[in-house]
Short mmCIF file of C-alpha atoms in Angstrom, two decimals:
data_model
loop_
_atom_site.label_atom_id
_atom_site.label_comp_id
_atom_site.label_asym_id
_atom_site.label_seq_id
_atom_site.Cartn_x
_atom_site.Cartn_y
_atom_site.Cartn_z
CA UNK A 1 -22.10 -15.76 14.27
CA UNK A 2 -19.98 -16.45 17.47
CA UNK A 3 -16.39 -17.51 16.42
CA UNK A 4 -16.72 -13.86 13.30
CA UNK A 5 -17.83 -11.26 16.76
CA UNK A 6 -15.23 -12.49 18.62
CA UNK A 7 -12.68 -11.95 15.69
CA UNK A 8 -13.90 -8.91 16.01
CA UNK A 9 -13.80 -8.11 19.37
CA UNK A 10 -10.24 -9.35 18.84
CA UNK A 11 -9.50 -7.32 16.23
CA UNK A 12 -10.75 -3.49 16.93
CA UNK A 13 -8.27 -4.49 20.13
CA UNK A 14 -5.37 -5.29 17.68
CA UNK A 15 -5.23 -9.20 19.48
CA UNK A 16 -4.74 -10.69 15.87
CA UNK A 17 -3.17 -13.73 16.57
CA UNK A 18 -7.09 -14.10 18.41
CA UNK A 19 -8.65 -12.81 15.31
CA UNK A 20 -7.15 -14.76 13.12
CA UNK A 21 -7.99 -18.08 15.08
CA UNK A 22 -11.41 -16.85 15.41
CA UNK A 23 -12.22 -16.16 11.93
CA UNK A 24 -10.43 -18.96 11.01
CA UNK A 25 -12.92 -21.36 13.55
CA UNK A 26 -15.89 -19.35 11.43
CA UNK A 27 -14.92 -20.58 8.55
CA UNK A 28 -14.28 -24.32 9.59
CA UNK A 29 -17.26 -24.56 11.52
CA UNK A 30 -21.06 -26.64 10.49
CA UNK A 31 -23.60 -24.10 9.10
CA UNK A 32 -21.31 -21.31 8.07
CA UNK A 33 -22.22 -20.75 5.20
CA UNK A 34 -23.61 -16.61 5.73
CA UNK A 35 -20.51 -15.72 7.26
CA UNK A 36 -17.67 -17.54 5.68
CA UNK A 37 -17.34 -15.63 3.14
CA UNK A 38 -16.87 -12.04 5.22
CA UNK A 39 -14.77 -14.46 7.79
CA UNK A 40 -12.45 -14.97 5.05
CA UNK A 41 -11.73 -11.27 4.20
CA UNK A 42 -11.67 -10.66 7.95
CA UNK A 43 -9.00 -13.49 8.10
CA UNK A 44 -6.67 -11.94 4.98
CA UNK A 45 -6.02 -8.83 6.73
CA UNK A 46 -5.78 -10.47 10.14
CA UNK A 47 -2.41 -11.85 8.56
CA UNK A 48 -1.44 -9.24 6.88
CA UNK A 49 -1.31 -7.52 9.85
CA UNK A 50 1.00 -10.85 11.18
CA UNK A 51 3.09 -10.28 8.76
CA UNK A 52 1.66 -13.66 6.99
CA UNK A 53 0.76 -12.18 3.03
CA UNK A 54 1.01 -15.35 1.62
CA UNK A 55 -1.39 -16.99 4.70
CA UNK A 56 -4.25 -14.22 3.92
CA UNK A 57 -3.79 -14.75 0.23
CA UNK A 58 -4.40 -18.52 1.00
CA UNK A 59 -7.69 -17.62 3.09
CA UNK A 60 -9.19 -15.22 0.05
CA UNK A 61 -8.53 -17.02 -2.89
CA UNK A 62 -11.36 -18.69 -3.11
CA UNK A 63 -13.34 -16.57 -2.13
CA UNK A 64 -11.88 -14.55 -5.48
CA UNK A 65 -12.26 -17.27 -7.76
CA UNK A 66 -15.76 -17.05 -7.33
CA UNK A 67 -17.12 -14.38 -9.56
CA UNK A 68 -20.66 -14.74 -8.58
CA UNK A 69 -19.82 -13.92 -5.30
CA UNK A 70 -21.47 -10.00 -3.87
CA UNK A 71 -17.95 -10.08 -1.80
CA UNK A 72 -15.61 -11.18 -4.87
CA UNK A 73 -14.48 -7.45 -5.76
CA UNK A 74 -13.76 -7.03 -2.04
CA UNK A 75 -11.57 -10.49 -1.73
CA UNK A 76 -9.72 -9.64 -5.51
CA UNK A 77 -8.84 -6.37 -3.42
CA UNK A 78 -7.22 -8.36 -0.37
CA UNK A 79 -5.90 -11.03 -2.57
CA UNK A 80 -3.91 -8.23 -4.58
CA UNK A 81 -2.63 -7.02 -1.42
CA UNK A 82 -1.40 -9.75 -0.30
CA UNK A 83 0.69 -10.99 -3.34
CA UNK A 84 2.22 -7.49 -3.10
CA UNK A 85 3.21 -7.21 0.54
CA UNK A 86 4.84 -10.79 -0.51
CA UNK A 87 6.90 -9.18 -3.32
CA UNK A 88 5.05 -10.73 -5.85
CA UNK A 89 4.22 -8.19 -7.56
CA UNK A 90 3.48 -9.53 -10.94
CA UNK A 91 0.68 -11.51 -9.62
CA UNK A 92 -0.87 -8.37 -7.60
CA UNK A 93 -1.12 -6.56 -10.69
CA UNK A 94 -2.55 -9.24 -12.34
CA UNK A 95 -5.61 -9.86 -9.60
CA UNK A 96 -6.17 -6.17 -9.26
CA UNK A 97 -6.72 -6.35 -13.45
CA UNK A 98 -8.92 -8.36 -13.17
CA UNK A 99 -11.06 -6.18 -10.46
CA UNK A 100 -10.85 -3.53 -12.76
CA UNK A 101 -11.81 -5.05 -15.97
CA UNK A 102 -14.74 -7.96 -14.30
CA UNK A 103 -16.02 -4.81 -12.01
CA UNK A 104 -15.51 -1.30 -13.28
CA UNK A 105 -18.32 -0.25 -10.89
CA UNK A 106 -17.02 -1.87 -7.32
CA UNK A 107 -17.06 0.21 -4.54
CA UNK A 108 -13.02 -0.82 -4.56
CA UNK A 109 -11.75 0.59 -8.08
CA UNK A 110 -10.25 3.66 -6.70
CA UNK A 111 -8.30 1.96 -3.94
CA UNK A 112 -7.84 -0.59 -6.68
CA UNK A 113 -5.67 1.73 -8.70
CA UNK A 114 -3.84 2.43 -6.65
CA UNK A 115 -2.84 -0.60 -5.57
CA UNK A 116 -2.57 -1.78 -9.19
CA UNK A 117 -0.15 1.67 -9.56
CA UNK A 118 2.05 0.65 -7.03
CA UNK A 119 2.46 -2.97 -8.58
CA UNK A 120 3.47 -1.23 -11.58
CA UNK A 121 6.05 0.65 -10.08
CA UNK A 122 8.17 -2.00 -8.33
CA UNK A 123 7.84 -3.74 -11.55
CA UNK A 124 10.17 -0.95 -13.12
CA UNK A 125 7.06 -0.02 -15.26
CA UNK A 126 6.37 3.87 -14.30
CA UNK A 127 5.75 5.32 -17.40
CA UNK A 128 2.31 2.88 -17.01
CA UNK A 129 1.39 4.31 -13.95
CA UNK A 130 -0.37 7.91 -14.98
CA UNK A 131 -2.53 5.17 -17.05
CA UNK A 132 -4.07 3.57 -13.98
CA UNK A 133 -4.10 6.40 -12.63
CA UNK A 134 -5.77 9.10 -15.07
CA UNK A 135 -9.49 8.40 -13.69
CA UNK A 136 -8.78 9.06 -9.72
CA UNK A 137 -10.32 12.25 -7.94
CA UNK A 138 -7.40 14.15 -7.07
CA UNK A 139 -9.45 15.19 -4.40
CA UNK A 140 -11.32 12.19 -2.89
CA UNK A 141 -10.19 10.20 -0.03
CA UNK A 142 -7.38 8.64 -1.10
CA UNK A 143 -6.04 11.88 -2.32
CA UNK A 144 -2.70 11.32 -0.09
CA UNK A 145 -1.82 8.04 -0.90
CA UNK A 146 -2.40 9.29 -5.01
CA UNK A 147 -0.49 12.23 -4.84
CA UNK A 148 2.27 9.94 -2.86
CA UNK A 149 2.18 7.05 -5.64
CA UNK A 150 2.54 10.20 -8.25
CA UNK A 151 5.35 11.57 -6.45
CA UNK A 152 7.75 8.51 -6.56
CA UNK A 153 6.85 7.71 -10.25
CA UNK A 154 7.77 11.23 -11.23
CA UNK A 155 10.79 10.29 -8.96
CA UNK A 156 11.50 7.50 -10.86
CA UNK A 157 10.52 8.68 -14.15
CA UNK A 158 13.58 11.36 -13.55
CA UNK A 159 11.03 14.34 -12.81
CA UNK A 160 12.60 15.58 -9.98
CA UNK A 161 11.62 18.65 -9.31
CA UNK A 162 8.21 17.57 -9.57
CA UNK A 163 8.34 14.79 -7.45
CA UNK A 164 10.34 16.75 -4.80
CA UNK A 165 7.01 18.71 -5.19
CA UNK A 166 4.41 16.46 -4.67
CA UNK A 167 6.19 14.45 -1.71
CA UNK A 168 7.07 17.17 0.41
CA UNK A 169 3.33 18.32 0.21
CA UNK A 170 2.59 14.68 1.84
CA UNK A 171 5.08 14.65 4.78
CA UNK A 172 2.52 16.04 6.76
CA UNK A 173 1.61 12.58 6.90
CA UNK A 174 3.11 11.17 9.94
CA UNK A 175 2.66 7.36 9.08
CA UNK A 176 4.46 8.36 6.00
CA UNK A 177 6.15 11.46 6.32
CA UNK A 178 9.95 9.96 6.55
CA UNK A 179 9.31 7.94 3.33
CA UNK A 180 7.94 11.62 1.79
CA UNK A 181 10.62 13.35 2.98
CA UNK A 182 13.42 10.80 2.39
CA UNK A 183 12.53 10.66 -1.49
CA UNK A 184 11.69 14.71 -1.14
CA UNK A 185 15.35 15.04 -0.45
CA UNK A 186 16.69 12.40 -3.00
CA UNK A 187 14.72 14.59 -5.62
CA UNK A 188 16.17 17.48 -4.58
CA UNK A 189 20.06 15.96 -4.26
CA UNK A 190 19.45 14.83 -7.91
CA UNK A 191 17.97 17.71 -9.29
CA UNK A 192 21.10 19.89 -7.77
CA UNK A 193 19.07 21.85 -5.01
CA UNK A 194 21.63 20.83 -2.12
CA UNK A 195 20.28 23.31 0.36
CA UNK A 196 16.62 22.07 -0.03
CA UNK A 197 17.61 18.33 0.10
CA UNK A 198 19.88 18.36 3.21
CA UNK A 199 16.15 20.02 5.32
CA UNK A 200 14.69 17.21 3.77
CA UNK A 201 17.24 14.54 5.34
CA UNK A 202 17.36 16.30 8.59
CA UNK A 203 13.90 16.36 9.17
CA UNK A 204 13.95 12.90 9.19
CA UNK A 205 16.24 12.36 11.31
CA UNK A 206 15.07 15.23 13.54
CA UNK A 207 11.72 13.86 13.42
CA UNK A 208 11.93 9.85 13.27
CA UNK A 209 15.12 9.09 14.16
CA UNK A 210 14.08 5.50 14.81
CA UNK A 211 12.00 5.28 11.51
CA UNK A 212 12.47 2.98 8.78
CA UNK A 213 14.18 6.05 6.85
CA UNK A 214 16.30 7.63 9.37
CA UNK A 215 19.99 5.60 8.29
CA UNK A 216 19.18 6.48 4.78
CA UNK A 217 18.76 10.05 5.31
CA UNK A 218 21.99 10.02 7.59
CA UNK A 219 24.18 8.08 4.57
CA UNK A 220 22.75 10.50 2.09
CA UNK A 221 23.81 13.69 4.08
CA UNK A 222 27.03 11.66 4.45
CA UNK A 223 27.78 11.06 1.22
CA UNK A 224 26.93 15.63 0.20
CA UNK A 225 29.21 15.77 3.05
CA UNK A 226 31.82 14.30 1.45
CA UNK A 227 31.59 15.72 -1.62
CA UNK A 228 31.54 19.09 -0.02
#
């Protein structure tokens, strides 16, 4: 219990290397059966924060493969997310579909549906995303993530007016505002709404200059200027 407690303290402070070490100690400690499963989940999260998704998947896989364990649904979700982050979208989809099929009443089902939708999107199977998302509540706690995925799905399907509308509404959320603004701009550009596209790209540059989408927004603005 002490190792797990120390890991939780480190995780709360964002000290992910220390958290990872403590949770590993807990898993390997003698007579740790009572807390080892929860420590595996926590270790997977810490390793994901450390950009080590393959190690995160390895940490949680034994728990995900134990269908009788009460934490198996949470482990399958963690496994699918780790596989997704490592770029193995098919493996992620397989794990998430196991969760959806084998534990249809689990608390993790809404998050699993959204994660499975992103895996399908990255596998160029956007036409299947709507079916996976259909049971979800637009007003639930995952409403933002759901709207972004639906917007990106509309973009992938060439429904640019819908994509622009959905993504622009979600651009108020700071953690992914740059992404939403950029793809709203691309949707507007592809549908011929050039003033709207310019406004979106300019917002990315002005408000998130150091973010991952600023260079793409500048490039799109330069392409538009060259075409005028």
